[in-house]
Short mmCIF file of N, CA, C and O in Angstrom, two decimals:
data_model
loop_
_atom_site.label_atom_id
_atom_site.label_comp_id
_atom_site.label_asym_id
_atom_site.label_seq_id
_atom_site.Cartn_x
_atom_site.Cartn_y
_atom_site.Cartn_z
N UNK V 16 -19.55 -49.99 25.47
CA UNK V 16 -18.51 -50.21 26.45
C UNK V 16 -18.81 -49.36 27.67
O UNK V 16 -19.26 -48.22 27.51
N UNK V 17 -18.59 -49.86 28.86
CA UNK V 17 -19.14 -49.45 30.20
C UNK V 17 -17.54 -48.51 30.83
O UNK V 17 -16.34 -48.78 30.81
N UNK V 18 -18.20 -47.57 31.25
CA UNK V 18 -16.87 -46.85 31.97
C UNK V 18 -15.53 -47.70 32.98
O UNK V 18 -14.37 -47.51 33.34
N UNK V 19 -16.50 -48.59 33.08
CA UNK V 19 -15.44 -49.86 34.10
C UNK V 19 -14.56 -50.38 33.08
O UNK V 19 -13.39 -50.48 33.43
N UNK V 20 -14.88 -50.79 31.74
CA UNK V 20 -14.42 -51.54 30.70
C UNK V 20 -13.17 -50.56 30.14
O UNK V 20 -12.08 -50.97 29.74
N UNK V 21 -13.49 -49.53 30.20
CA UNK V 21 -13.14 -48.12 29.44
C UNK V 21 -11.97 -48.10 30.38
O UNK V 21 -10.89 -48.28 29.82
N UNK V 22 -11.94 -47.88 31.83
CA UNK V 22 -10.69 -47.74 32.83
C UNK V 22 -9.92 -49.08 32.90
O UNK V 22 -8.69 -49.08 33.04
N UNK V 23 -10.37 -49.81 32.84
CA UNK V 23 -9.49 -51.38 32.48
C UNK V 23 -8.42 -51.43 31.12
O UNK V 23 -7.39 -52.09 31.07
N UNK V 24 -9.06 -50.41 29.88
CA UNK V 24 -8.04 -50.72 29.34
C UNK V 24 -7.32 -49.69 29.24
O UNK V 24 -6.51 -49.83 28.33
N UNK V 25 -7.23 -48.56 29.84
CA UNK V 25 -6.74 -47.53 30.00
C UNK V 25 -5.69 -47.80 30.83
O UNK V 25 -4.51 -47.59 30.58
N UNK V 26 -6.25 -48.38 32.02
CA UNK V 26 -4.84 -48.92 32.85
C UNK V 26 -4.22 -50.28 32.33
O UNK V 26 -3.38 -50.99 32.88
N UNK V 27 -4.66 -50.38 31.49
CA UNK V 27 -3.55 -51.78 30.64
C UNK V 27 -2.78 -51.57 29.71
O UNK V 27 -1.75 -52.21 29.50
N UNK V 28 -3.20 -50.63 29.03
CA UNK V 28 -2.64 -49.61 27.68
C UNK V 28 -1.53 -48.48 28.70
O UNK V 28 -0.64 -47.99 28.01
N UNK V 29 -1.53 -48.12 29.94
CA UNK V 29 -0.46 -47.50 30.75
C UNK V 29 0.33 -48.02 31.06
O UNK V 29 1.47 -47.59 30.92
N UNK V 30 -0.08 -49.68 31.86
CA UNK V 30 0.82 -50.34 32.33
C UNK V 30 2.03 -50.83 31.17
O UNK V 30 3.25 -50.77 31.33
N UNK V 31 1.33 -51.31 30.03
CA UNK V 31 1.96 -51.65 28.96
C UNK V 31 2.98 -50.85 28.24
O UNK V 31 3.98 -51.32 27.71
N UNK V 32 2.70 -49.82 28.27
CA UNK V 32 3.66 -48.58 27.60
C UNK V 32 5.35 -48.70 28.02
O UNK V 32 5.68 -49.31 29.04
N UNK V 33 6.09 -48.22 27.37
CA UNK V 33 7.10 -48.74 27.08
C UNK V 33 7.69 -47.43 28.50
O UNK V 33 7.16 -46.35 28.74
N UNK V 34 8.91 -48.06 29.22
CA UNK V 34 9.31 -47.87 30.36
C UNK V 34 9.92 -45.91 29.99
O UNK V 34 9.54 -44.86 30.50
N UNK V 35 10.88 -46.16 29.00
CA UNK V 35 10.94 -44.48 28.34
C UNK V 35 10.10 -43.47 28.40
O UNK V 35 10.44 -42.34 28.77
N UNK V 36 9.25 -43.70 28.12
CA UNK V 36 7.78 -42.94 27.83
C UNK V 36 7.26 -42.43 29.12
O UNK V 36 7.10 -41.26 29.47
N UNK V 37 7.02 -43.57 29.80
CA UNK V 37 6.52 -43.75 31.61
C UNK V 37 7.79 -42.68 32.37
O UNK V 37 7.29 -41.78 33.05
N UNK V 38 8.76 -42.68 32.33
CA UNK V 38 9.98 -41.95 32.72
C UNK V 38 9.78 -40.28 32.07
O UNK V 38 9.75 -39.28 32.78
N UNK V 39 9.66 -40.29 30.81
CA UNK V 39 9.73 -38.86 30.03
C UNK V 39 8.55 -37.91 30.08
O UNK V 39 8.41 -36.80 29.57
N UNK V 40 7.63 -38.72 30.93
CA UNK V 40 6.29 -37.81 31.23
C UNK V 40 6.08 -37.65 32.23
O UNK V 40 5.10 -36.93 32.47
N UNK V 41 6.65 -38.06 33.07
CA UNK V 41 6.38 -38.11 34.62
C UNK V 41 7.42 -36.94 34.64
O UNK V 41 6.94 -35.85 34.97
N UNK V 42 8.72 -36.96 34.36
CA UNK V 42 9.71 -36.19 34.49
C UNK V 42 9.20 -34.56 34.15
O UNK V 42 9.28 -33.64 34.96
N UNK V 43 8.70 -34.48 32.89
CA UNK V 43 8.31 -33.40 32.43
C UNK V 43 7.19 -33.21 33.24
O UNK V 43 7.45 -32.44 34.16
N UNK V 44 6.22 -33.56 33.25
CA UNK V 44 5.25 -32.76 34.39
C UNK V 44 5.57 -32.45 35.64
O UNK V 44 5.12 -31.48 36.25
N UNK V 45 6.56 -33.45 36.15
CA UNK V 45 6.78 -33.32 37.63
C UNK V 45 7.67 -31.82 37.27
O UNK V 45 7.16 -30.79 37.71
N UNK V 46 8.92 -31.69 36.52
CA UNK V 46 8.92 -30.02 36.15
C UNK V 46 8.72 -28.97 35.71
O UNK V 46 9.31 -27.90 35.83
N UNK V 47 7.39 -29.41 34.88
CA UNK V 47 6.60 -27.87 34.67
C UNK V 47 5.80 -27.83 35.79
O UNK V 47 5.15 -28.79 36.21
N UNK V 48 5.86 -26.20 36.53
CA UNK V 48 5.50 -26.33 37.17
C UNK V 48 3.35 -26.30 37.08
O UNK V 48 2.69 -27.16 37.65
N UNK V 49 2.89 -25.47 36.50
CA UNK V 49 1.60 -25.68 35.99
C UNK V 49 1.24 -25.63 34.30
O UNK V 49 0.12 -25.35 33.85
N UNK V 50 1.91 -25.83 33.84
CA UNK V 50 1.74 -25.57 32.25
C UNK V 50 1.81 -27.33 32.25
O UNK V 50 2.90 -27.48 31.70
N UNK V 51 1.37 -28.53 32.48
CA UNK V 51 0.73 -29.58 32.21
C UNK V 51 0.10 -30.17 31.14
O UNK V 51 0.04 -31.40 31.09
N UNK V 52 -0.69 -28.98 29.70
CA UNK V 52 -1.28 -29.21 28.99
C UNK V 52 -0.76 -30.74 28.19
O UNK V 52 0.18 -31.41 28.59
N UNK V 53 -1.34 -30.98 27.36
CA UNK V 53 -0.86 -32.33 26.30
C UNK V 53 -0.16 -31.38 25.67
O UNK V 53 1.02 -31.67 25.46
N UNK V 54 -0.49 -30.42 25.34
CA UNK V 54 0.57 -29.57 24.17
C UNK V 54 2.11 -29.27 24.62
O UNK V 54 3.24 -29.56 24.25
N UNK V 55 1.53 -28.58 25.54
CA UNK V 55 3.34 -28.74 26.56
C UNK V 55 4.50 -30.24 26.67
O UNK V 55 5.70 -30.39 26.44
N UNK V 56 3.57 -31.01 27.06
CA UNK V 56 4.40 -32.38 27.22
C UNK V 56 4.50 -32.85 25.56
O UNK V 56 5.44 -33.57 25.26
N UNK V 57 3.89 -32.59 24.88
CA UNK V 57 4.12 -33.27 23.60
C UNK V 57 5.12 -32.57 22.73
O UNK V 57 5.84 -33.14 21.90
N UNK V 58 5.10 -31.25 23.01
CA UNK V 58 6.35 -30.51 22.39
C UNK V 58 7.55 -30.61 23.00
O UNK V 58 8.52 -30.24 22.33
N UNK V 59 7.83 -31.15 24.49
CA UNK V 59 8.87 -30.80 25.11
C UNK V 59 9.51 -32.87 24.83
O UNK V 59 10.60 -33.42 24.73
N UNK V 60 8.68 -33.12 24.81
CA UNK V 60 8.90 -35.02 23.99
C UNK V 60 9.77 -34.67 22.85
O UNK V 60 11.00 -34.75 22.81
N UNK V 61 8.94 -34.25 21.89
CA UNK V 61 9.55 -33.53 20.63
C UNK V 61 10.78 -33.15 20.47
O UNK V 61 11.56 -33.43 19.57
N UNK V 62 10.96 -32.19 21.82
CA UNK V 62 12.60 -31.45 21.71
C UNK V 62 13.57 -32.13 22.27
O UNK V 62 14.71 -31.67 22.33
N UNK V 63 13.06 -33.99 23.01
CA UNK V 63 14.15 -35.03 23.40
C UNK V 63 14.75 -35.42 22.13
O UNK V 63 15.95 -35.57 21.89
N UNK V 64 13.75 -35.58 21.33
CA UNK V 64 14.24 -37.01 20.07
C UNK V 64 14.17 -36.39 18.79
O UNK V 64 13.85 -37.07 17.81
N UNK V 65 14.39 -35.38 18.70
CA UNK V 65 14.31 -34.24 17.31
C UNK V 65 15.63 -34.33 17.26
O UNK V 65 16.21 -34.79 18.25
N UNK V 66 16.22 -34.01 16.34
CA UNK V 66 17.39 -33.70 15.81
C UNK V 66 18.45 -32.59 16.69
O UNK V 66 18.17 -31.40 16.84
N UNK V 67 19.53 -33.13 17.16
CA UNK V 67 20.06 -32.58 18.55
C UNK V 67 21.60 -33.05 18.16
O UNK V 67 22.11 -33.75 17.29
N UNK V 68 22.03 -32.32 19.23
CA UNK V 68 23.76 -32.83 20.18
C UNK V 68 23.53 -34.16 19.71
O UNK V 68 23.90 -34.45 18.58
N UNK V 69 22.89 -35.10 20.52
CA UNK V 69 22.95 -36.32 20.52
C UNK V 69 23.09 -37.28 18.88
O UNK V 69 23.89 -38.16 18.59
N UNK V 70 22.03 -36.71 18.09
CA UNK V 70 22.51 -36.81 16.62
C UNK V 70 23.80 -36.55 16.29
O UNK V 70 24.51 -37.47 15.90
N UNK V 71 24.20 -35.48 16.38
CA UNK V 71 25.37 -35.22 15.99
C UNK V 71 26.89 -36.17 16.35
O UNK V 71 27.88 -36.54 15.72
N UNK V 72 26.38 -36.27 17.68
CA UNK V 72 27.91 -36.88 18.61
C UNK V 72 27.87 -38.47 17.90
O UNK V 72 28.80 -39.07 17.36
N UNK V 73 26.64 -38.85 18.07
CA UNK V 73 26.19 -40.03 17.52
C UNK V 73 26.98 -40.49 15.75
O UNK V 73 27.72 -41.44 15.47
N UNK V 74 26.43 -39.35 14.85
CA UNK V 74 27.39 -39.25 13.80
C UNK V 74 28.53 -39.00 13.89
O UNK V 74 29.09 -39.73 13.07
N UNK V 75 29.16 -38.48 14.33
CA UNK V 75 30.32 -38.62 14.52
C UNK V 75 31.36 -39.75 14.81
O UNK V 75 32.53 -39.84 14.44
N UNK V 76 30.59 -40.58 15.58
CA UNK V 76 31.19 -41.86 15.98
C UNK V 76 30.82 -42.57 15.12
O UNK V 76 30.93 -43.75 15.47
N UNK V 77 30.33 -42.44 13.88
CA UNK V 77 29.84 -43.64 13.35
C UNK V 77 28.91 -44.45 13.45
O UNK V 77 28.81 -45.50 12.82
N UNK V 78 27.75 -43.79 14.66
CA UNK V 78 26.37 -45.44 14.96
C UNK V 78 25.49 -44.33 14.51
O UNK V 78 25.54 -43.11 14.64
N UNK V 79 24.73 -45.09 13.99
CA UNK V 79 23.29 -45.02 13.49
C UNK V 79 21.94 -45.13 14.70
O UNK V 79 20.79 -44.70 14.65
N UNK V 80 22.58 -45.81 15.63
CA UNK V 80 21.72 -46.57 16.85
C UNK V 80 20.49 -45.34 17.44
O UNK V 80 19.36 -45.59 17.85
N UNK V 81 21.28 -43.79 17.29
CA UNK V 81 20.11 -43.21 18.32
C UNK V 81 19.25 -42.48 16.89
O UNK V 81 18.13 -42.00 17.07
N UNK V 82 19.75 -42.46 15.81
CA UNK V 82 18.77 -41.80 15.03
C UNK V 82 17.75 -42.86 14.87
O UNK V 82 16.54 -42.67 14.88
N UNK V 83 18.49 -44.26 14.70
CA UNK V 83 17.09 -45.09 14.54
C UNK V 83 16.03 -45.16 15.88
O UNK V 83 14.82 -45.16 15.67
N UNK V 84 16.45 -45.21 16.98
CA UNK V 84 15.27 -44.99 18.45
C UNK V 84 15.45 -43.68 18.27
O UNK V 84 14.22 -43.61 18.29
N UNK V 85 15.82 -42.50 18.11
CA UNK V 85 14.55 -41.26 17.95
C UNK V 85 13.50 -41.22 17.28
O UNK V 85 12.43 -40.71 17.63
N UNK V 86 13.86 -42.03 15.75
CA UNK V 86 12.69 -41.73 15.14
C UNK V 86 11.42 -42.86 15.65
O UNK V 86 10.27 -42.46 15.84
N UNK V 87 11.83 -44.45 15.87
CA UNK V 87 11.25 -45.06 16.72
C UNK V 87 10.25 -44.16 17.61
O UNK V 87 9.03 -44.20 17.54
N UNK V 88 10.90 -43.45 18.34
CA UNK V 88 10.09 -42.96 19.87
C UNK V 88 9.35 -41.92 19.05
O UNK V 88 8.13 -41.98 19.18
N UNK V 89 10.00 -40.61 17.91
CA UNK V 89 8.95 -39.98 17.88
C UNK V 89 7.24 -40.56 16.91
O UNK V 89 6.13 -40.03 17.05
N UNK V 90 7.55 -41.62 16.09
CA UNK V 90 6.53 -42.37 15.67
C UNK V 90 5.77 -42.71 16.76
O UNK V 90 4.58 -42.40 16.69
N UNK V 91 6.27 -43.47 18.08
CA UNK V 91 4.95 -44.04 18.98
C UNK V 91 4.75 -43.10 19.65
O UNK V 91 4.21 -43.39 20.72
N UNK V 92 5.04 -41.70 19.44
CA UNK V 92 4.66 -40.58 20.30
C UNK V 92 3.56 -39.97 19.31
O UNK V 92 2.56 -39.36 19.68
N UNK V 93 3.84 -40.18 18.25
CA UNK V 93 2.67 -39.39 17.25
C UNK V 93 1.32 -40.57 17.32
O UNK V 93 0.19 -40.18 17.63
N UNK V 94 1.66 -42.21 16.96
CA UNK V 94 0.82 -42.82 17.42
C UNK V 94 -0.16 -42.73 18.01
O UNK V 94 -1.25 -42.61 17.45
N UNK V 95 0.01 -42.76 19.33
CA UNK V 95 -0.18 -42.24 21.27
C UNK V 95 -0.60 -41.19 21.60
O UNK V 95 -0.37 -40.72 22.72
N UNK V 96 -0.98 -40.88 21.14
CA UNK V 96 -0.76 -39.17 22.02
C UNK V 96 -2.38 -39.43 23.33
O UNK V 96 -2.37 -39.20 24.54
N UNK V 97 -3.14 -39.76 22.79
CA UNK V 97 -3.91 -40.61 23.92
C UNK V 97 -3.67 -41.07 25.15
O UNK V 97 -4.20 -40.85 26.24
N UNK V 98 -2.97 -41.59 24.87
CA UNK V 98 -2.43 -42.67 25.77
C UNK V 98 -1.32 -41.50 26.51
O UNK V 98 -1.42 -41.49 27.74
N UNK V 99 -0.55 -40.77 26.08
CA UNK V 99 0.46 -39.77 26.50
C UNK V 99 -0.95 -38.86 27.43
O UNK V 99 -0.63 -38.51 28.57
N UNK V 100 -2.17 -38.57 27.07
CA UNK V 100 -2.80 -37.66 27.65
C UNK V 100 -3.21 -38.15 28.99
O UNK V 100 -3.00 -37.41 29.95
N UNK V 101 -3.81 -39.39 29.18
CA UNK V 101 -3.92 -40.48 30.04
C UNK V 101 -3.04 -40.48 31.15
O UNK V 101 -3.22 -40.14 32.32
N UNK V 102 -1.97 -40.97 30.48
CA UNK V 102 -0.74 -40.71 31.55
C UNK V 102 -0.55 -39.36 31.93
O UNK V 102 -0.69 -39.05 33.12
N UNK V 103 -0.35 -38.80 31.36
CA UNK V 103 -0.37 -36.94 32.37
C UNK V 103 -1.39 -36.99 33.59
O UNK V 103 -1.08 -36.85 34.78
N UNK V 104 -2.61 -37.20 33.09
CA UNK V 104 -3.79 -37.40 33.92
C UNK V 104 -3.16 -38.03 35.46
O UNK V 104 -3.28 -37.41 36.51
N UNK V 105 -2.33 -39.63 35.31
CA UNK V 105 -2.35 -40.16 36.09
C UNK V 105 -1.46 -39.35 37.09
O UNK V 105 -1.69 -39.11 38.27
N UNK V 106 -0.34 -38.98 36.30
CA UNK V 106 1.01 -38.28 37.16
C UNK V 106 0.09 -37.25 38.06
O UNK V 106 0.03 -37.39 39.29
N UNK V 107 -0.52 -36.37 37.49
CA UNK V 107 -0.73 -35.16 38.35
C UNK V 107 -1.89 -35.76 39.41
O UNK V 107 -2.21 -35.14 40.43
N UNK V 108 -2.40 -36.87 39.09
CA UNK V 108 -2.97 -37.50 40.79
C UNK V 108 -2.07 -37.71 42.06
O UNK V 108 -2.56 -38.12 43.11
#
């Protein structure tokens, strides 16, 4: 596979990514101010959809709805993380 082939699906595998994701990494890099690493953004992902307030309030009312999309998001975040590195790349251009 030719580096041209290689950036084609890199920017198709970005474009494709789910609109959340595109939002939650841009956000986080755009406010750290140099700590950028994949490790940084992947832990601070982590501390959106981990077990929180939002769990809680959520139980409380009775829906199930955000424990099932946390664990959703943190699966295609463990998936991804590639693709999460990629995108950092792009933001800080």
């Amino acid at each position: 596979m030719s580096n041209e082939e290689y950036a084609v699906l890199v920017n198709k595998a970005i474009e494709n990514a789910p609109n959340w994701l595109k939002a939650d990494v841009e956000m986080i890099v755009k406010d750290a101010n140099s700590n950028n690493r994949i490790s940084y953004v992947i832990s601070e992902l982590y501390k959106r959809y981990t077990f929180n307030f939002t769990h809680l309030f959520a139980a409380m009312n009775q829906n199930s709805e955000w424990t099932i999309t946390s664990r959703e998001r943190l699966n295609f975040i463990d998936n991804n993380i590639d693709l999460i590195q990629f995108m950092i790349k792009r933001v800080q251009l």
